[in-house]
Amino acid sequence: MPTLTPEELTAIKLSLRVAAVATLFALPFGVAIALVLARTRFYGRALLNALVLLPLVLPPVVTGYVLLVLFGKQGPIGRWLYDSFGIVLAFRWTGAALACAIMGFPLLVRAIQLAIEAVDTRLEQAASTLGASRSWVFLTVTLPLIAPGIIAGAILCFARAMGEFGATITFVSNIPGETQTLPTLIYTLTQVPGGDAGAFRLTLISLAISLGAILAAEGIAQAVGRRVRGQ
């Protein structure tokens, strides 16, 4: 395989950075929402679940446009962030991380929710009867049991973030060195004469990263599951 160009290396590094930040940002919210959906029944639960899954069914361009309207420098949230903290998300790599976090959020929540629903609540009740507080029960009983789901969800979110294109290019554009990720560079190369070789090379790299992430999610989740069960 020919040596990667500096532009390609920059796009790969930026994609990894964006995907990692997106996953870390989404993870605590994903655990909290998954707990609410799995353990509580309340008016509006169906709506919350629909909102969580919405990025899966909306065209990514629509998601990106909504982000641009809300988080753009003249948008209601974007203006407040800029005036209060000097934070700008539109047309910045941090905005790409936000878009990727939203697009990967449904996969993250779903994996964790399924793990929580599979937990035997009698184990938690036993810990509670021994005097453990709710937070301590969660940390010592629930969290280890749902760890495989959390890990699998996080890696799937990372893989989804690595492949995000529509929402990212709509919200933060395709600026080399700033917001040009692996998918957007592949798109750029397909639009220029002689760029097919580079696009094919980066496609193989993208496939390898995504496949590796999925295999890692399966392997780590199984290993953690065996350890939790004491096998």
Tab-separated table of C-alpha atoms in Angstrom, residues 9-213:
chain	number	residue	atom	x	y	z
A	9	LEU	CA	-2.764	11.165	8.058
A	10	THR	CA	-4.274	14.374	9.415
A	11	ALA	CA	-7.788	13.222	8.520
A	12	ILE	CA	-7.249	9.820	10.170
A	13	LYS	CA	-5.868	11.377	13.360
A	14	LEU	CA	-8.715	13.887	13.468
A	15	SER	CA	-11.298	11.126	12.982
A	16	LEU	CA	-9.834	9.138	15.872
A	17	ARG	CA	-9.780	12.266	18.041
A	18	VAL	CA	-13.350	13.233	17.176
A	19	ALA	CA	-14.664	9.691	17.705
A	20	ALA	CA	-12.902	9.341	21.071
A	21	VAL	CA	-14.181	12.687	22.369
A	22	ALA	CA	-17.690	11.958	21.068
A	23	THR	CA	-17.777	8.601	22.848
A	24	LEU	CA	-16.446	9.984	26.144
A	25	PHE	CA	-18.952	12.845	25.997
A	26	ALA	CA	-21.913	10.578	25.216
A	27	LEU	CA	-21.077	7.811	27.705
A	28	PRO	CA	-22.327	9.308	31.022
A	29	PHE	CA	-25.502	10.598	29.382
A	30	GLY	CA	-26.002	7.218	27.735
A	31	VAL	CA	-25.762	5.343	31.040
A	32	ALA	CA	-28.176	7.759	32.724
A	33	ILE	CA	-30.769	7.611	29.932
A	34	ALA	CA	-30.480	3.837	29.673
A	35	LEU	CA	-31.139	3.514	33.418
A	36	VAL	CA	-34.207	5.722	33.147
A	37	LEU	CA	-35.594	3.794	30.185
A	38	ALA	CA	-34.852	0.375	31.663
A	39	ARG	CA	-35.915	0.918	35.261
A	40	THR	CA	-38.654	3.546	35.334
A	41	ARG	CA	-42.165	3.898	33.994
A	42	PHE	CA	-43.494	7.421	33.603
A	43	TYR	CA	-45.667	9.559	31.382
A	44	GLY	CA	-43.591	10.551	28.378
A	45	ARG	CA	-41.253	7.552	28.474
A	46	ALA	CA	-42.237	6.587	24.936
A	47	LEU	CA	-41.428	10.107	23.776
A	48	LEU	CA	-38.018	10.017	25.456
A	49	ASN	CA	-37.263	6.673	23.832
A	50	ALA	CA	-38.346	8.057	20.451
A	51	LEU	CA	-36.094	11.093	20.859
A	52	VAL	CA	-33.132	8.863	21.703
A	53	LEU	CA	-33.712	6.746	18.587
A	54	LEU	CA	-34.510	9.697	16.329
A	55	PRO	CA	-30.963	10.097	14.904
A	56	LEU	CA	-31.217	6.547	13.552
A	57	VAL	CA	-34.186	7.358	11.340
A	58	LEU	CA	-33.618	11.013	10.502
A	59	PRO	CA	-31.461	11.795	7.463
A	60	PRO	CA	-28.037	12.758	8.882
A	61	VAL	CA	-28.171	16.003	6.897
A	62	VAL	CA	-31.309	16.979	8.813
A	63	THR	CA	-29.567	16.293	12.119
A	64	GLY	CA	-26.619	18.405	10.994
A	65	TYR	CA	-28.894	21.253	9.943
A	66	VAL	CA	-30.722	21.205	13.297
A	67	LEU	CA	-27.357	21.351	15.052
A	68	LEU	CA	-26.335	24.276	12.868
A	69	VAL	CA	-29.547	26.151	13.701
A	70	LEU	CA	-29.216	25.493	17.434
A	71	PHE	CA	-25.465	25.557	17.974
A	72	GLY	CA	-24.373	27.949	15.223
A	73	LYS	CA	-22.859	31.205	16.408
A	74	GLN	CA	-26.206	32.946	15.834
A	75	GLY	CA	-28.305	30.064	17.172
A	76	PRO	CA	-29.898	30.235	20.628
A	77	ILE	CA	-27.545	27.725	22.274
A	78	GLY	CA	-24.514	28.635	20.181
A	79	ARG	CA	-24.863	32.350	20.950
A	80	TRP	CA	-25.154	31.624	24.677
A	81	LEU	CA	-22.080	29.361	24.627
A	82	TYR	CA	-20.063	32.007	22.809
A	83	ASP	CA	-21.200	34.940	24.963
A	84	SER	CA	-20.795	33.044	28.244
A	85	PHE	CA	-17.744	30.874	27.655
A	86	GLY	CA	-16.285	31.867	24.281
A	87	ILE	CA	-17.089	28.388	22.912
A	88	VAL	CA	-17.719	27.998	19.188
A	89	LEU	CA	-18.900	24.609	17.876
A	90	ALA	CA	-19.963	25.294	14.288
A	91	PHE	CA	-17.149	24.744	11.772
A	92	ARG	CA	-14.849	23.429	14.540
A	93	TRP	CA	-13.656	19.901	15.292
A	94	THR	CA	-15.509	20.085	18.606
A	95	GLY	CA	-18.719	20.538	16.638
A	96	ALA	CA	-17.849	17.415	14.672
A	97	ALA	CA	-17.479	15.560	17.980
A	98	LEU	CA	-20.919	16.799	19.073
A	99	ALA	CA	-22.507	15.664	15.805
A	100	CYS	CA	-20.834	12.256	16.050
A	101	ALA	CA	-21.907	11.858	19.681
A	102	ILE	CA	-25.532	12.485	18.747
A	103	MET	CA	-25.411	10.086	15.809
A	104	GLY	CA	-23.838	7.320	17.896
A	105	PHE	CA	-25.971	7.943	20.987
A	106	PRO	CA	-28.845	5.574	20.062
A	107	LEU	CA	-26.465	2.620	19.653
A	108	LEU	CA	-24.831	3.426	22.973
A	109	VAL	CA	-28.091	3.726	24.878
A	110	ARG	CA	-29.636	0.620	23.329
A	111	ALA	CA	-26.684	-1.617	24.219
A	112	ILE	CA	-26.612	-0.372	27.822
A	113	GLN	CA	-30.399	-0.561	28.189
A	114	LEU	CA	-30.430	-4.211	27.109
A	115	ALA	CA	-27.647	-4.971	29.589
A	116	ILE	CA	-29.552	-3.300	32.436
A	117	GLU	CA	-32.772	-5.143	31.596
A	118	ALA	CA	-30.871	-8.449	31.741
A	119	VAL	CA	-29.651	-7.835	35.320
A	120	ASP	CA	-31.252	-9.999	37.992
A	121	THR	CA	-32.752	-7.382	40.303
A	122	ARG	CA	-32.729	-9.909	43.181
A	123	LEU	CA	-28.972	-9.398	43.434
A	124	GLU	CA	-29.500	-5.670	43.916
A	125	GLN	CA	-32.270	-6.286	46.435
A	126	ALA	CA	-30.020	-8.626	48.402
A	127	ALA	CA	-27.337	-5.951	48.611
A	128	SER	CA	-29.921	-3.414	49.738
A	129	THR	CA	-31.178	-5.668	52.520
A	130	LEU	CA	-27.607	-5.882	53.820
A	131	GLY	CA	-27.623	-2.122	54.319
A	132	ALA	CA	-25.982	-0.877	51.132
A	133	SER	CA	-27.160	2.478	49.813
A	134	ARG	CA	-28.625	2.796	46.300
A	135	SER	CA	-25.468	4.431	44.978
A	136	TRP	CA	-23.276	1.737	46.534
A	137	VAL	CA	-25.500	-1.010	45.108
A	138	PHE	CA	-25.148	0.560	41.672
A	139	LEU	CA	-21.365	0.850	41.929
A	140	THR	CA	-20.688	-2.593	43.368
A	141	VAL	CA	-23.470	-4.729	41.889
A	142	THR	CA	-25.212	-3.124	38.926
A	143	LEU	CA	-22.235	-1.482	37.252
A	144	PRO	CA	-20.063	-4.624	37.087
A	145	LEU	CA	-23.007	-6.598	35.698
A	146	ILE	CA	-23.755	-4.101	32.942
A	147	ALA	CA	-20.093	-3.453	32.140
A	148	PRO	CA	-20.160	-5.650	28.995
A	149	GLY	CA	-23.092	-3.622	27.646
A	150	ILE	CA	-21.372	-0.337	28.447
A	151	ILE	CA	-18.181	-1.424	26.717
A	152	ALA	CA	-20.004	-2.783	23.679
A	153	GLY	CA	-22.132	0.362	23.419
A	154	ALA	CA	-19.131	2.647	23.751
A	155	ILE	CA	-17.199	0.868	21.024
A	156	LEU	CA	-20.211	0.823	18.710
A	157	CYS	CA	-20.642	4.552	19.338
A	158	PHE	CA	-16.949	5.045	18.515
A	159	ALA	CA	-17.276	3.060	15.297
A	160	ARG	CA	-20.400	5.014	14.300
A	161	ALA	CA	-18.577	8.267	14.996
A	162	MET	CA	-15.665	7.171	12.809
A	163	GLY	CA	-18.037	6.731	9.883
A	164	GLU	CA	-20.229	9.790	10.351
A	165	PHE	CA	-20.531	11.987	7.261
A	166	GLY	CA	-23.875	13.721	6.656
A	167	ALA	CA	-24.400	15.474	9.997
A	168	THR	CA	-20.726	16.392	10.249
A	169	ILE	CA	-20.332	17.973	6.840
A	170	THR	CA	-23.586	19.913	7.286
A	171	PHE	CA	-22.721	21.242	10.743
A	172	VAL	CA	-18.963	21.828	10.529
A	173	SER	CA	-18.292	21.688	6.770
A	174	ASN	CA	-15.176	20.019	5.301
A	175	ILE	CA	-12.221	22.175	6.334
A	176	PRO	CA	-8.814	20.472	5.857
A	177	GLY	CA	-6.929	20.198	9.120
A	178	GLU	CA	-9.901	21.408	11.193
A	179	THR	CA	-13.063	19.412	10.397
A	180	GLN	CA	-12.038	17.150	7.504
A	181	THR	CA	-12.460	13.657	8.893
A	182	LEU	CA	-11.861	10.340	7.169
A	183	PRO	CA	-15.323	10.081	5.530
A	184	THR	CA	-15.306	13.690	4.312
A	185	LEU	CA	-11.825	13.302	2.845
A	186	ILE	CA	-12.935	10.150	1.033
A	187	TYR	CA	-15.841	12.129	-0.403
A	188	THR	CA	-13.484	14.935	-1.441
A	189	LEU	CA	-11.117	12.523	-3.175
A	190	THR	CA	-13.948	10.976	-5.178
A	191	GLN	CA	-14.739	14.431	-6.569
A	192	VAL	CA	-11.266	15.256	-7.934
A	193	PRO	CA	-9.452	13.707	-10.908
A	194	GLY	CA	-6.952	11.068	-9.845
A	195	GLY	CA	-8.358	10.831	-6.345
A	196	ASP	CA	-9.779	7.324	-6.701
A	197	ALA	CA	-6.607	5.631	-5.453
A	198	GLY	CA	-6.545	7.714	-2.283
A	199	ALA	CA	-10.270	7.213	-1.727
A	200	PHE	CA	-9.889	3.449	-2.090
A	201	ARG	CA	-6.909	3.411	0.278
A	202	LEU	CA	-8.790	5.372	2.935
A	203	THR	CA	-11.879	3.205	2.458
A	204	LEU	CA	-9.828	0.123	3.325
A	205	ILE	CA	-8.480	1.883	6.417
A	206	SER	CA	-11.988	2.897	7.452
A	207	LEU	CA	-13.229	-0.666	6.992
A	208	ALA	CA	-10.333	-2.011	9.051
A	209	ILE	CA	-10.970	0.433	11.907
A	210	SER	CA	-14.717	-0.234	11.967
A	211	LEU	CA	-14.315	-4.008	11.773
A	212	GLY	CA	-11.641	-3.906	14.478
A	213	ALA	CA	-13.924	-1.849	16.724
